[in-house]
Coordinates of C-alpha atoms in Angstrom, one line a residue:
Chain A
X20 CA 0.0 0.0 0.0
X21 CA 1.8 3.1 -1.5
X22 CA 1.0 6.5 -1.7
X23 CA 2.6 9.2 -3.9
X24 CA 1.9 12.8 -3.0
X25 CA 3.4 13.7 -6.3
X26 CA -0.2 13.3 -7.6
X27 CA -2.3 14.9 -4.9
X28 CA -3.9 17.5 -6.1
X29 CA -6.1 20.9 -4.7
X30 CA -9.2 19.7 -6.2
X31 CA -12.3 22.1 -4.4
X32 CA -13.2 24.2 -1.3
X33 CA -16.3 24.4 -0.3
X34 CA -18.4 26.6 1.7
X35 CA -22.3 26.8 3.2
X36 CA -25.1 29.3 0.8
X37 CA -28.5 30.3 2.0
X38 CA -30.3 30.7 -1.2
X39 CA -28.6 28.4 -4.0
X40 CA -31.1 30.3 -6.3
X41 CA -29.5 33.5 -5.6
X42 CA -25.9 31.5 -5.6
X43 CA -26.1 29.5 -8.7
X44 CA -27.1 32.4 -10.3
X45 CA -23.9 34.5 -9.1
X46 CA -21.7 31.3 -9.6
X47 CA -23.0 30.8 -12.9
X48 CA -24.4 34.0 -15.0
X49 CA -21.7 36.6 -13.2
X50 CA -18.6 34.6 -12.7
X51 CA -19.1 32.1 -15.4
X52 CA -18.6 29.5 -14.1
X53 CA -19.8 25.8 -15.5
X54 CA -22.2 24.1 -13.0
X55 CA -20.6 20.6 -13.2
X56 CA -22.7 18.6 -10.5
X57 CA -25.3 18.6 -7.9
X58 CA -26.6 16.2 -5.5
X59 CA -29.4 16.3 -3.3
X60 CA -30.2 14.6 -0.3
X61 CA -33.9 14.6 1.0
X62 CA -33.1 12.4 4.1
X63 CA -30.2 14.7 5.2
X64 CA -31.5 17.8 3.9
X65 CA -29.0 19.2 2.1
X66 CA -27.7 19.8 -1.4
X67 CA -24.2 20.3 -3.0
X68 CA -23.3 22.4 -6.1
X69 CA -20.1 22.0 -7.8
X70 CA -18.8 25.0 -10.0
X71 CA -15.7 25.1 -11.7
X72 CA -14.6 26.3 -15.2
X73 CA -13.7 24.6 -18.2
X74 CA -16.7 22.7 -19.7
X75 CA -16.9 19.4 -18.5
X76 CA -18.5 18.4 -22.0
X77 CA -15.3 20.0 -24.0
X78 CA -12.5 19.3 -21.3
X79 CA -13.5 15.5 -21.0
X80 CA -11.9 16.1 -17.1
X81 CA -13.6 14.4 -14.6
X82 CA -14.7 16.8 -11.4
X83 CA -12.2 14.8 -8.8
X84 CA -9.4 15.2 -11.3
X85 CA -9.7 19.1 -11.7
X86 CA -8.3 21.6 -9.3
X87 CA -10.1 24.8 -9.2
X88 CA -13.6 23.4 -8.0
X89 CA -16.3 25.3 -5.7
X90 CA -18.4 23.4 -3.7
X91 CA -21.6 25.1 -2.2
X92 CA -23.1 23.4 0.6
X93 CA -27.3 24.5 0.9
X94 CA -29.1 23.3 4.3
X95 CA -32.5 23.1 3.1
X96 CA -34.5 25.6 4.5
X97 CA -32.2 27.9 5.2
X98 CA -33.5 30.6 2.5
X99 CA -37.0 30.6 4.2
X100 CA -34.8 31.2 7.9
X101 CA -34.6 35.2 9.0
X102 CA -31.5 34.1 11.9
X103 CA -29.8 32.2 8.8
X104 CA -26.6 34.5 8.0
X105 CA -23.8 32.7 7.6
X106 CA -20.3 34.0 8.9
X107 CA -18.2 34.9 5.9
X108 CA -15.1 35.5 7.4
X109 CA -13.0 38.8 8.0
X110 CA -14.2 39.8 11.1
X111 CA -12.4 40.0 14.2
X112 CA -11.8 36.0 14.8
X113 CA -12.6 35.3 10.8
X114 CA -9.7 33.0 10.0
X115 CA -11.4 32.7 6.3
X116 CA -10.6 34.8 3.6
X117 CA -11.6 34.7 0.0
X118 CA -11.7 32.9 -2.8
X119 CA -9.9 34.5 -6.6
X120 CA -10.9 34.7 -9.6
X121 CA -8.4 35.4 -12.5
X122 CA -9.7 37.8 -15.5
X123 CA -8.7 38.4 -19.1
X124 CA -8.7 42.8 -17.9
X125 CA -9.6 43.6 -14.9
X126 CA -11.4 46.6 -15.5
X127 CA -13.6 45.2 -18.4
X128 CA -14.4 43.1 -15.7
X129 CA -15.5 45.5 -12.9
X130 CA -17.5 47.1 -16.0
X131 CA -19.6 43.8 -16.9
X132 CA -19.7 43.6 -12.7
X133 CA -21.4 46.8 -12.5
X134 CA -23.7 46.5 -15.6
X135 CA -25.0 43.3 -13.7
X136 CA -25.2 45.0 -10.8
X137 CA -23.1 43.6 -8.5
X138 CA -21.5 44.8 -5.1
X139 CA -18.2 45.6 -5.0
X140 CA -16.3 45.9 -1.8
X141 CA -13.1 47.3 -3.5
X142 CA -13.3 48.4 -6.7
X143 CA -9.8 49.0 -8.4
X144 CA -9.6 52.3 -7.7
X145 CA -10.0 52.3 -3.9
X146 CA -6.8 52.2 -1.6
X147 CA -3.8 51.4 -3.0
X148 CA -3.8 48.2 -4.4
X149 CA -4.9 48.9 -7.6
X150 CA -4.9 45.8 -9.3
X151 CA -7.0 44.2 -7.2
X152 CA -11.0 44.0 -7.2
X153 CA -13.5 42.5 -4.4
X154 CA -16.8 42.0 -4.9
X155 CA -19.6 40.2 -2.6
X156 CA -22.0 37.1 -3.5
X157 CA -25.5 36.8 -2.1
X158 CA -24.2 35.6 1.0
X159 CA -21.2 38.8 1.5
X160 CA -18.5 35.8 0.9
X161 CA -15.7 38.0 -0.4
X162 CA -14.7 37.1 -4.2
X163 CA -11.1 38.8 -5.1
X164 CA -10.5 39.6 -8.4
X165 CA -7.5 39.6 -10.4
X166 CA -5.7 39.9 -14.1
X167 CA -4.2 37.2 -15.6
X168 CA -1.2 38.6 -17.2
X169 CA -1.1 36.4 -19.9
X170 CA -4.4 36.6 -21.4
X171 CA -3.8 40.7 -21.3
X172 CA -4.3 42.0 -24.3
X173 CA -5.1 38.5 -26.1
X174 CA -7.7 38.7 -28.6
X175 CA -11.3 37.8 -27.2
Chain B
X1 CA -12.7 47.1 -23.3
X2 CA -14.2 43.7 -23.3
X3 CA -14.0 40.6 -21.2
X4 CA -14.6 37.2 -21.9
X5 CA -16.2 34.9 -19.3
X6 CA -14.6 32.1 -20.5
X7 CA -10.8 32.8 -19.5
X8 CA -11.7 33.2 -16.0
X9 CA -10.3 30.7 -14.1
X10 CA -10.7 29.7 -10.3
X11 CA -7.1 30.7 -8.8
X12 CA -6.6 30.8 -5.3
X13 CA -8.7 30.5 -1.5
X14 CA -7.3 32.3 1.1
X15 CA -7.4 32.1 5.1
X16 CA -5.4 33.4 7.4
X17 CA -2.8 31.5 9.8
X18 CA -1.3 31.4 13.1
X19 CA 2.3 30.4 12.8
X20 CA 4.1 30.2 9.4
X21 CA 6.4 27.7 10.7
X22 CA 3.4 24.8 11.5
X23 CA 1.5 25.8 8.1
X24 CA 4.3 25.8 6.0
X25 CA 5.8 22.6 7.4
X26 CA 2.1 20.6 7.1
X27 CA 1.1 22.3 3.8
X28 CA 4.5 21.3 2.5
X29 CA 5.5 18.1 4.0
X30 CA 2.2 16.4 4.7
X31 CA 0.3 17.8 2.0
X32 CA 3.1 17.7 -0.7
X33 CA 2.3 20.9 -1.9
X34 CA 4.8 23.1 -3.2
X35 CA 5.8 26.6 -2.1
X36 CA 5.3 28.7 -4.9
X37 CA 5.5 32.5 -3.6
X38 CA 5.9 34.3 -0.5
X39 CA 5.4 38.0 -0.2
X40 CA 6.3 39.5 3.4
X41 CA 5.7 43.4 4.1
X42 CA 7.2 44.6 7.1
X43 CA 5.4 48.0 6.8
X44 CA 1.8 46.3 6.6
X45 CA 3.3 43.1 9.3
X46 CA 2.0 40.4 6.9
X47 CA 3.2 37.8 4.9
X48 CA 1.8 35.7 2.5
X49 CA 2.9 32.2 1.1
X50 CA 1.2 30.7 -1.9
X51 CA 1.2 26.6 -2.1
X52 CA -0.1 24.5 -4.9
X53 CA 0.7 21.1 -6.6
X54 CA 2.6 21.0 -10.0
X55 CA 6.5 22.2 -9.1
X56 CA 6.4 25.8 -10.4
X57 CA 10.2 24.9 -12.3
X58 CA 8.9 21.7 -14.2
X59 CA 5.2 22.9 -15.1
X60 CA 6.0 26.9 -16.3
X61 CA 2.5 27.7 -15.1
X62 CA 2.6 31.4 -13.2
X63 CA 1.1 31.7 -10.4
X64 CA -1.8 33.7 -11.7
X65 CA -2.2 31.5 -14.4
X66 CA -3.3 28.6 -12.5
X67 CA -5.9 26.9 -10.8
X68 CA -5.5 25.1 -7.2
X69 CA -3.5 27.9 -5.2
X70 CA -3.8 27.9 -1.4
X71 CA -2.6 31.7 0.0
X72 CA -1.7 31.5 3.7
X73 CA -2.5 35.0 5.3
X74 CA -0.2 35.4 8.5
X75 CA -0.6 38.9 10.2
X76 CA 3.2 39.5 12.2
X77 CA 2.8 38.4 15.8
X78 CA 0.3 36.2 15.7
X79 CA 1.9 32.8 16.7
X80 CA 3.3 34.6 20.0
X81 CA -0.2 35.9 21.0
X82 CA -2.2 33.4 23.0
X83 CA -5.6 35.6 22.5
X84 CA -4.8 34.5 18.5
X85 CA -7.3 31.4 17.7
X86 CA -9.0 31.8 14.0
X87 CA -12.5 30.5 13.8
X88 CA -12.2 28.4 11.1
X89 CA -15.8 27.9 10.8
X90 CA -18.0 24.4 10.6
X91 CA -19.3 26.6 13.8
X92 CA -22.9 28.0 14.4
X93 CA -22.7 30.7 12.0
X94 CA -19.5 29.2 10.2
X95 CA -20.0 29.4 6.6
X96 CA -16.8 28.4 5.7
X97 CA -16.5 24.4 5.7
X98 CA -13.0 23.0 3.9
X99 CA -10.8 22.6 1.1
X100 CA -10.5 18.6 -0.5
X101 CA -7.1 17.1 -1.6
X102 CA -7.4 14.4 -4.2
X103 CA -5.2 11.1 -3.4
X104 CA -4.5 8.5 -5.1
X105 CA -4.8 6.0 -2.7
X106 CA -7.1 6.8 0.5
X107 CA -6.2 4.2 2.5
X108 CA -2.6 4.7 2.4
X109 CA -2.9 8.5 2.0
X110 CA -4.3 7.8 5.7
X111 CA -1.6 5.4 6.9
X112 CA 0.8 8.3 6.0
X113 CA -1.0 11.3 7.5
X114 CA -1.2 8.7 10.9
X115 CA 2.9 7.8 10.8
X116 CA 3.6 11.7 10.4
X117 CA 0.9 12.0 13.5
X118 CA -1.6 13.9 11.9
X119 CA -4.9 15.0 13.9
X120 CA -7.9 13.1 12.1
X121 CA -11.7 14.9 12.7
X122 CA -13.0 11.6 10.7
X123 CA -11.3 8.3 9.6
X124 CA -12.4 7.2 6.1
X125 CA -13.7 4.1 8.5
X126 CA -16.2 6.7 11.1
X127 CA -19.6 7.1 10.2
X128 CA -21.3 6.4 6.6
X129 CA -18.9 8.2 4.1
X130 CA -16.4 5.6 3.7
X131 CA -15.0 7.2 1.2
X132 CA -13.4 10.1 2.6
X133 CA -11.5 11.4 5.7
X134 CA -11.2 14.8 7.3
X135 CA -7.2 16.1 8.5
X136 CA -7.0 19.3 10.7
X137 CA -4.4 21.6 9.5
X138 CA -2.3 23.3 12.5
X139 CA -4.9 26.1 12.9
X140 CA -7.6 23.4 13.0
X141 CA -8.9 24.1 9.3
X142 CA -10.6 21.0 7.8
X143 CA -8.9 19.3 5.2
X144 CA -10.8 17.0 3.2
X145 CA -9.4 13.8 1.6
X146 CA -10.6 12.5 -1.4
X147 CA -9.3 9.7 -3.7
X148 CA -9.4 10.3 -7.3
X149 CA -10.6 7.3 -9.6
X150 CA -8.0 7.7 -12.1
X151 CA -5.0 7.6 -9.8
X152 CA -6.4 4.3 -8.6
X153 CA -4.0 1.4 -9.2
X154 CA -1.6 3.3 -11.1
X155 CA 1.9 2.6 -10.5
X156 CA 3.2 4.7 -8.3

């Protein structure tokens, strides 16, 4: 019984949504991202979404082969439940951070952001860091946003 | 100015950590990843260190270019201040949950973790899923193991 760590791979994080209409839809129609599998449980009331990017239909890549998957966890009931608010991190014991997402230009970006009407909790131009966006999904989990050098300037 | 949805790409999570020297050591030597980038500012008393698989040498991928990228957060004092202990949620209110490692091999993925004295929150053997295990990272972050089908059997 081996084991080589050679081939371990990052393959998802995951974190807990209270609406996974509001979610998907953020996941999906803002970020872009591929909705690759879900599974529901009735007896344990829950349901898991798995988002990542790259086709599954085109790539051919299995979802426990890929890195860069997000898995949203949904406790059913929880958009119908006024005390549901999840803890997003970033507050004064908030170990967790964020999660990045890598753009072709980031300001074309922050532009398509705020035509959909997004919130933004640091837009380019705030502070100093100026090549870095946040933004918030429907839960306030904060989504960092950042160009990809090498797709700069690449024809879309 | 235009963007195109489909480059985006899933790059990093980040949470924050107490001591650099635990998280590096476990990140690197139990979870095989590689080191790829630290950035320490002295001024702002942080650093940050960016792990992911695929040695950043062999592969040529740039860091902003990839998918699977872990950044450590460590704010300057932290490991000498007992009052420092991240909620790394799973909680009440915890929204955050975990990030999943594929292996190739679960049961000896486990055996390993257990010779390098690893903490376990759940043996692939405890309750239902036998096909997983839960690892807590130095600060107590979950770490979820996973074997991936297509590793299975392969020579090592």
């Amino acid at each position: 019984m081996t084991t080589d760590v050679a081939k371990y791979r990052f393959n998802h994080v995951m974190y807990r949504i209270k609406d996974p209409k509001a979610s998907v839809a953020f996941y999906r129609d803002v970020l872009g991202m591929k909705l690759l599998e879900t599974h529901h449980s009735d007896e344990a009331k829950f349901s898991l979404y798995f988002f990542g990017y790259e086709d599954p239909a085109s790539s051919g890549v299995a979802r426990l082969a890929r890195q860069g998957v997000l898995e949203l966890t949904h406790n059913h009931g929880s958009e119908n439940d006024p005390a549901c608010a999840y803890d997003t991190g970033n507050g004064d014991k908030g170990g967790y951070g964020h999660i990045a997402i890598t753009v072709d230009d980031l300001d074309a970006a922050c532009a398509r952001f705020d035509s959909l009407g997004v919130k933004f909790i640091k837009r380019p131009t705030d502070g100093r860091m100026r090549h870095i966006a946040f933004i918030a999904d429907p839960d306030g989990y904060r989504v960092e946003i950042l160009e990809n050098p090498t797709l700069k300037g690449q024809q879309a």
